[in-house]
Coordinates of C-alpha atoms in Angstrom, one line a residue:
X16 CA 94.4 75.1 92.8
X17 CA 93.1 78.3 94.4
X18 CA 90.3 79.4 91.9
X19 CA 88.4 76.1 91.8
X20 CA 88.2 75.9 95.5
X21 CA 87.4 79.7 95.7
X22 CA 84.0 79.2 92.9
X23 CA 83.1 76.5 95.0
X24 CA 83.2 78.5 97.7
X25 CA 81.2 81.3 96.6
X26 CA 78.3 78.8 95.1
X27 CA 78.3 77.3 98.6
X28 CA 78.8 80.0 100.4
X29 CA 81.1 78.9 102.7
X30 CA 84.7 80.0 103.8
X31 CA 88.3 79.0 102.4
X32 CA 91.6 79.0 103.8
X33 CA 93.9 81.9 103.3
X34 CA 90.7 83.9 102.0
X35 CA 90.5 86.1 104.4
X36 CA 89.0 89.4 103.0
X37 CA 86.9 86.9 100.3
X38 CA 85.6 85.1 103.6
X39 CA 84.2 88.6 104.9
X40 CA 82.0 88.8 100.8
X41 CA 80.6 85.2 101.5
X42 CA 79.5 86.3 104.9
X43 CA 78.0 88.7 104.4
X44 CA 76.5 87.9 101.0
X45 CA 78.5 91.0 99.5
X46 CA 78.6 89.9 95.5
X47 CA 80.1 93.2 93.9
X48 CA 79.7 94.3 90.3
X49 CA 82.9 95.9 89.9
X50 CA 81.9 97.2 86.3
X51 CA 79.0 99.3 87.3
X52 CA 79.6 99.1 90.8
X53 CA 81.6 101.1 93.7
X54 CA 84.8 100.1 93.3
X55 CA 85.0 101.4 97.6
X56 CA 83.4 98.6 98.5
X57 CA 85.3 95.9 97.1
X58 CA 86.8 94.7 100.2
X59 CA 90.8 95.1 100.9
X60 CA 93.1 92.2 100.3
X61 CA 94.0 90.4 103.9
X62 CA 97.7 89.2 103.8
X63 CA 97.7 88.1 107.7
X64 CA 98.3 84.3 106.3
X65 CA 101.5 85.5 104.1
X66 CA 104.6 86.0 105.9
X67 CA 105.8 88.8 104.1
X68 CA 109.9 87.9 105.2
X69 CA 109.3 85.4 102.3
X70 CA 108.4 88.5 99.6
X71 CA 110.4 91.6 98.6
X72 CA 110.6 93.4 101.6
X73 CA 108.2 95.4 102.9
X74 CA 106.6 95.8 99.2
X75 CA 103.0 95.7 98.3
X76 CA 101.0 95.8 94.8
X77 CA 97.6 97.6 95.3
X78 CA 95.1 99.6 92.6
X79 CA 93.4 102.8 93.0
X80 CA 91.5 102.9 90.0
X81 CA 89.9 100.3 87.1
X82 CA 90.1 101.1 83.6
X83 CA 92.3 104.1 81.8
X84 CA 91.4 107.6 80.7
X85 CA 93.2 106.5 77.3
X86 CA 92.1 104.0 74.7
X87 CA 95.3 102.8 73.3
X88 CA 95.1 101.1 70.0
X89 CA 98.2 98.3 71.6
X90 CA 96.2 97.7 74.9
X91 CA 94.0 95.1 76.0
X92 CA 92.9 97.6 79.8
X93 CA 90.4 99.3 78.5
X94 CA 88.4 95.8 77.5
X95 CA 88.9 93.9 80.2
X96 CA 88.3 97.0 82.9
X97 CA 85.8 98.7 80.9
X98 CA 85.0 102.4 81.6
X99 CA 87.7 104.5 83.9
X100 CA 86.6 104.8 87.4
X101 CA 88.6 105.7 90.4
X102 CA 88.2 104.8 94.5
X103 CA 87.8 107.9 97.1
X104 CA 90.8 108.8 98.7
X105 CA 89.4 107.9 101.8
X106 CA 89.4 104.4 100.8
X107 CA 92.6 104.7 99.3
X108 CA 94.1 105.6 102.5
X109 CA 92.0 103.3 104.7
X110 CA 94.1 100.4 102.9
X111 CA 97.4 101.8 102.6
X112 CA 97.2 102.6 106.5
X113 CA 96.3 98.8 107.1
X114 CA 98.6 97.6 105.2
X115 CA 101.1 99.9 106.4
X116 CA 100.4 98.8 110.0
X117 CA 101.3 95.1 109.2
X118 CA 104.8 96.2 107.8
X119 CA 104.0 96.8 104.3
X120 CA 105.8 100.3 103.5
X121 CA 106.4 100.9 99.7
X122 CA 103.5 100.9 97.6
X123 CA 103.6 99.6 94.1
X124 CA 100.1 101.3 91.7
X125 CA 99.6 99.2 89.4
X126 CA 96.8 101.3 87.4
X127 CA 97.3 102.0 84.1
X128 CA 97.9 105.5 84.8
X129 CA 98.1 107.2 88.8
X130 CA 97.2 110.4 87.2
X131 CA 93.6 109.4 85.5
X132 CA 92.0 111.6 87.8
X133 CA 94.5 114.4 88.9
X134 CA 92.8 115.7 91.7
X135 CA 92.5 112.3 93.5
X136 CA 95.9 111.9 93.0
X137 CA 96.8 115.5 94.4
X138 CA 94.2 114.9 97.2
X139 CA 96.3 111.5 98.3
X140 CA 99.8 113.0 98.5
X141 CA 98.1 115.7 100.2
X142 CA 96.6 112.8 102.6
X143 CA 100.1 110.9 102.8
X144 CA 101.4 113.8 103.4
X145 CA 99.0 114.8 106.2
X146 CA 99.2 110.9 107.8
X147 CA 102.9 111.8 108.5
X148 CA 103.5 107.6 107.6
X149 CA 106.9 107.6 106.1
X150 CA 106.0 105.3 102.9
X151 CA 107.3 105.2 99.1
X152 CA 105.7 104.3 96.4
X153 CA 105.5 104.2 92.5
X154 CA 103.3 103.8 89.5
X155 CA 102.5 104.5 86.4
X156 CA 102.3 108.0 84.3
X157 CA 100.5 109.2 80.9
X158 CA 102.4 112.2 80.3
X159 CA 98.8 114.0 79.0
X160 CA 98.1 117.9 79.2
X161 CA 97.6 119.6 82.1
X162 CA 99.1 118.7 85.1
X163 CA 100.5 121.2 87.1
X164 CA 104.6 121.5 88.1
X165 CA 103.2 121.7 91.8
X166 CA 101.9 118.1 91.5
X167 CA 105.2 116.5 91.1
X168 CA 106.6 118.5 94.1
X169 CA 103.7 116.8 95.9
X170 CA 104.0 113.7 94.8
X171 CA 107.9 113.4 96.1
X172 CA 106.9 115.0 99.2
X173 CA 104.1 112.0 99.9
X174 CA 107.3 109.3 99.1
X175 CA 107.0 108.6 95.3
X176 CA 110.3 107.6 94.4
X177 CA 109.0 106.1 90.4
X178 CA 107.4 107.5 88.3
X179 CA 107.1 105.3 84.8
X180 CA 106.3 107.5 81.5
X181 CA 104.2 105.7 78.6
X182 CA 105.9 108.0 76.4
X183 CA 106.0 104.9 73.7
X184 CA 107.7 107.4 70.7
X185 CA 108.4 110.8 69.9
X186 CA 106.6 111.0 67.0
X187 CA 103.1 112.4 67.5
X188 CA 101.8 111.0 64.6
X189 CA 102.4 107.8 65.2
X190 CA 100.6 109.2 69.1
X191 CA 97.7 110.3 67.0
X192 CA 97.4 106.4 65.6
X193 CA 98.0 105.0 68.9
X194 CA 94.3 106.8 70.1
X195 CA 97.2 107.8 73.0
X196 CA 96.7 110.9 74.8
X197 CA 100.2 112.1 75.3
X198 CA 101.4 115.3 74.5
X199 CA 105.2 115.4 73.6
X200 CA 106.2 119.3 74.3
X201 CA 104.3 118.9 77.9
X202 CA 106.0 115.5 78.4
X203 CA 109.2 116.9 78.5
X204 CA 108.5 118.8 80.7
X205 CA 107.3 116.6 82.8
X206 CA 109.9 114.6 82.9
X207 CA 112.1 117.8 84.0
X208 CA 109.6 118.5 86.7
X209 CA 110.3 114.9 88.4
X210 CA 113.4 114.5 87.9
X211 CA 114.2 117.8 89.6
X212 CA 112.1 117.1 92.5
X213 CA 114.6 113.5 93.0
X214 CA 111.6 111.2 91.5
X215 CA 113.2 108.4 89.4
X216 CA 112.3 108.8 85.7
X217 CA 111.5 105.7 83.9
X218 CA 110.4 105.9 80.1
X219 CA 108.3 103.0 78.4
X220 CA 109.7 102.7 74.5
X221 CA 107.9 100.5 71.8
X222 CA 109.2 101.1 68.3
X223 CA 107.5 99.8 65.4
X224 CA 103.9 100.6 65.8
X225 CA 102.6 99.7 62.0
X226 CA 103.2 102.5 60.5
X227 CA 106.2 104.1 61.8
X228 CA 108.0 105.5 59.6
X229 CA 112.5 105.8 59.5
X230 CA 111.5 109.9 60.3
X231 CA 109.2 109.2 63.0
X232 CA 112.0 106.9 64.6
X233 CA 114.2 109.4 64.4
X234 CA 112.0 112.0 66.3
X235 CA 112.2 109.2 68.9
X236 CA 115.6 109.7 69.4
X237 CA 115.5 112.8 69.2
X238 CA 113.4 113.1 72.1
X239 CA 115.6 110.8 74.0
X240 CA 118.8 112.8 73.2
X241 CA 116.7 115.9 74.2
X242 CA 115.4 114.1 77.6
X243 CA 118.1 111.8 78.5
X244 CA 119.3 114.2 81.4
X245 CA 116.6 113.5 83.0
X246 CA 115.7 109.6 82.6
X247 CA 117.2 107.0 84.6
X248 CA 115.9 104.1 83.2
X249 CA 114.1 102.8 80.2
X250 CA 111.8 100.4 82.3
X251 CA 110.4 98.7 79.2
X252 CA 111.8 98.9 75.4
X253 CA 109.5 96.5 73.6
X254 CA 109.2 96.0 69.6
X255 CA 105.5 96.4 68.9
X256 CA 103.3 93.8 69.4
X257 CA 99.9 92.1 69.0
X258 CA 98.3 91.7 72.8
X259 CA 94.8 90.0 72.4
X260 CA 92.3 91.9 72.6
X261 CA 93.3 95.1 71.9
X262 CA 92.3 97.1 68.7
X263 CA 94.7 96.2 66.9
X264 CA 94.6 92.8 67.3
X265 CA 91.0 92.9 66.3
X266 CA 91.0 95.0 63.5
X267 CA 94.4 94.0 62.0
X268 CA 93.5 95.5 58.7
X269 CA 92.9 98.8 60.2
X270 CA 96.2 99.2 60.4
X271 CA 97.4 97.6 57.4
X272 CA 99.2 94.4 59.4
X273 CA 99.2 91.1 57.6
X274 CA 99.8 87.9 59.3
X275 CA 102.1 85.1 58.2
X276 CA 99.1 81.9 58.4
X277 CA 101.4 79.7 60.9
X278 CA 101.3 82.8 63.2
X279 CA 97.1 82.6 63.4
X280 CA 97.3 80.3 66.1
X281 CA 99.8 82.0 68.5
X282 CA 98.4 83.8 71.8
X283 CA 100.7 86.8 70.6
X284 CA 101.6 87.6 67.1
X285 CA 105.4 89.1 66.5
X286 CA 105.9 88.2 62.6
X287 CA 103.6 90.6 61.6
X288 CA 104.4 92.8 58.7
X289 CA 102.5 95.7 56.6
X290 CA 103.3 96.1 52.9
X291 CA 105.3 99.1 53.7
X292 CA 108.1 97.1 54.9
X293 CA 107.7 97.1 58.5
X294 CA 109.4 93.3 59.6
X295 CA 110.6 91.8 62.8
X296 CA 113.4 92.3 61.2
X297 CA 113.6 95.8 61.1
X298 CA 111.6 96.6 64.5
X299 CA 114.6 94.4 66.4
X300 CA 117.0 96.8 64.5
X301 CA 115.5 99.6 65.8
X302 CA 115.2 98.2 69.1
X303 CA 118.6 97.7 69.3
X304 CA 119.2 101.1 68.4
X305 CA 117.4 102.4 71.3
X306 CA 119.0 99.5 73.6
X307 CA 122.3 101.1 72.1
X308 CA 121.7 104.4 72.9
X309 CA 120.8 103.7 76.6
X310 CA 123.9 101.9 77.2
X311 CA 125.5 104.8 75.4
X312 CA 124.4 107.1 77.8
X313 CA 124.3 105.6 81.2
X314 CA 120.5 104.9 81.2
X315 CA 119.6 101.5 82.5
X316 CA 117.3 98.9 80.5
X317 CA 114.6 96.7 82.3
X318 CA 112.0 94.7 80.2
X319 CA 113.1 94.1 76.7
X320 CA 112.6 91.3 73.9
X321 CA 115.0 91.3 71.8
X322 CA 114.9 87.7 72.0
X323 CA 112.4 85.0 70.2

């Protein structure tokens, strides 16, 4: 297995096959503290061993930031990344320009949100843009206040051909719960925006946070009906659920969730109920009702769980 040889490795100090870029930190003596650290001199991932025929095509996962400007109640990031920080754009271009040259040409970000720091993300479509490399890429996007209708002409202009929305529900109450920075009436809009400028529109759904309510599932729908011109796909429509680590799944009183005792010992708890009446039962009801409507209106479905 890879890990044991590569701590062995590091405590001796000497190289590993198929290491490549972890090869250059042993040399070198380069141990990085990628909490407190600059996160520019981590060094880039080396693929020259992989032969990329064997992968999706010409596709490549990379990150340009650590951490998330939200601290959703659902979400284990924020704890295991720790504070938000971003890389330069520099650096950012640096390795999409190597990996470009060995035949990688759309981009996958996997941060938890591209648009944590607007301005670096404006400043890399501008860079992109200015490279003249003919690339795509896609990533995610917290529909928050404030960014501008020129960014997503940008963005399509430097290739982004995704963009996927943690939009979650409709209801900004149940937002407010959440600790998720999204703004509803501005996401709408946003939506609009990228849709209009050809971006894909993808739109992450998870009903049933603890204390949703039948009205604040409704105002979900109603801001699907209201947005559905615009989305092509709902890339994940999830019932809620407990990820370790995340506030809610240590503080499960906070939000009023009681546990079944046989579910104490699974990694990830999906029989949870509140006293209000909020079941598996009655999340997969509503999750089928959002599954429904998709089909119902020519949107596509990717992730779901409908099934235990």
């Amino acid at each position: 297995m890879f890990l044991p040889r590569l701590i062995n490795a590091l405590l001796e100090e000497r190289s590993i096959s198929g290491g490549n870029f972890i090869n250059r930190m042993i040399a070198n003596k380069q141990v990085i503290d990628v909490i407190n650290g600059d996160i520019d001199a981590i060094p880039f991932p080396c693929y020259d061993n992989f032969d990329i025929n064997c992968y999706r095509a010409g596709f490549l996962s990379m990150l340009a930031s650590r951490g998330c400007v939200s601290s959703c109640a659902f979400c284990a990031d924020n704890q295991i990344w720790k504070p938000y920080r971003g890389r330069s754009v520099d650096n950012i271009l640096s390795e999409i320009t190597m990996h470009y040259d060995h035949g990688f040409h759309v981009f996958e970000f996997n941060d938890s949100a591209i648009n944590g720091n607007t301005r670096v993300l404006t400043d890399l479509c501008r860079g992109i843009i200015k490279s003249k490399i003919k690339l795509t890429w896609l990533g995610n996007f917290i529909p928050r206040k404030g960014m501008p209708r020129e960014l997503f002409a940008i963005m399509a202009q430097s290739g982004c051909y995704e963009l996927r929305f943690g939009v979650e529900t409709g209801s900004q109450r149940i937002h407010r719960s959440m600790h998720k920075i999204v703004d509803l009436t501005s996401a709408e809009g946003y939506l609009r925006y990228a849709h209009e400028e050809g971006i894909h529109v993808s739109v992450n759904i998870m009903v049933g946070f603890p204390n949703e309510e039948q009205a604040d599932f409704d105002m979900t729908l109603d801001f699907l009906e209201r947005t559905k011109a615009s989305i092509e796909k709902f890339s994940v429509v999830l019932p809620f659920l407990i990820y370790p680590m995340s506030e809610v799944d240590q503080c499960p009183e906070r939000f009023g969730i009681k546990i079944p005792e046989d579910q104490h010992s699974r990694k990830e708890y999906q029989h949870w109920y509140t006293d209000e009446g909020n079941t598996l039962e009655l999340r997969l009801q509503r999750l089928d009702t959002v599954v429904k409507f998709a089909h119902a209106n020519g949107i596509q479905v990717g992730f779901t769980r409908a099934e235990f």
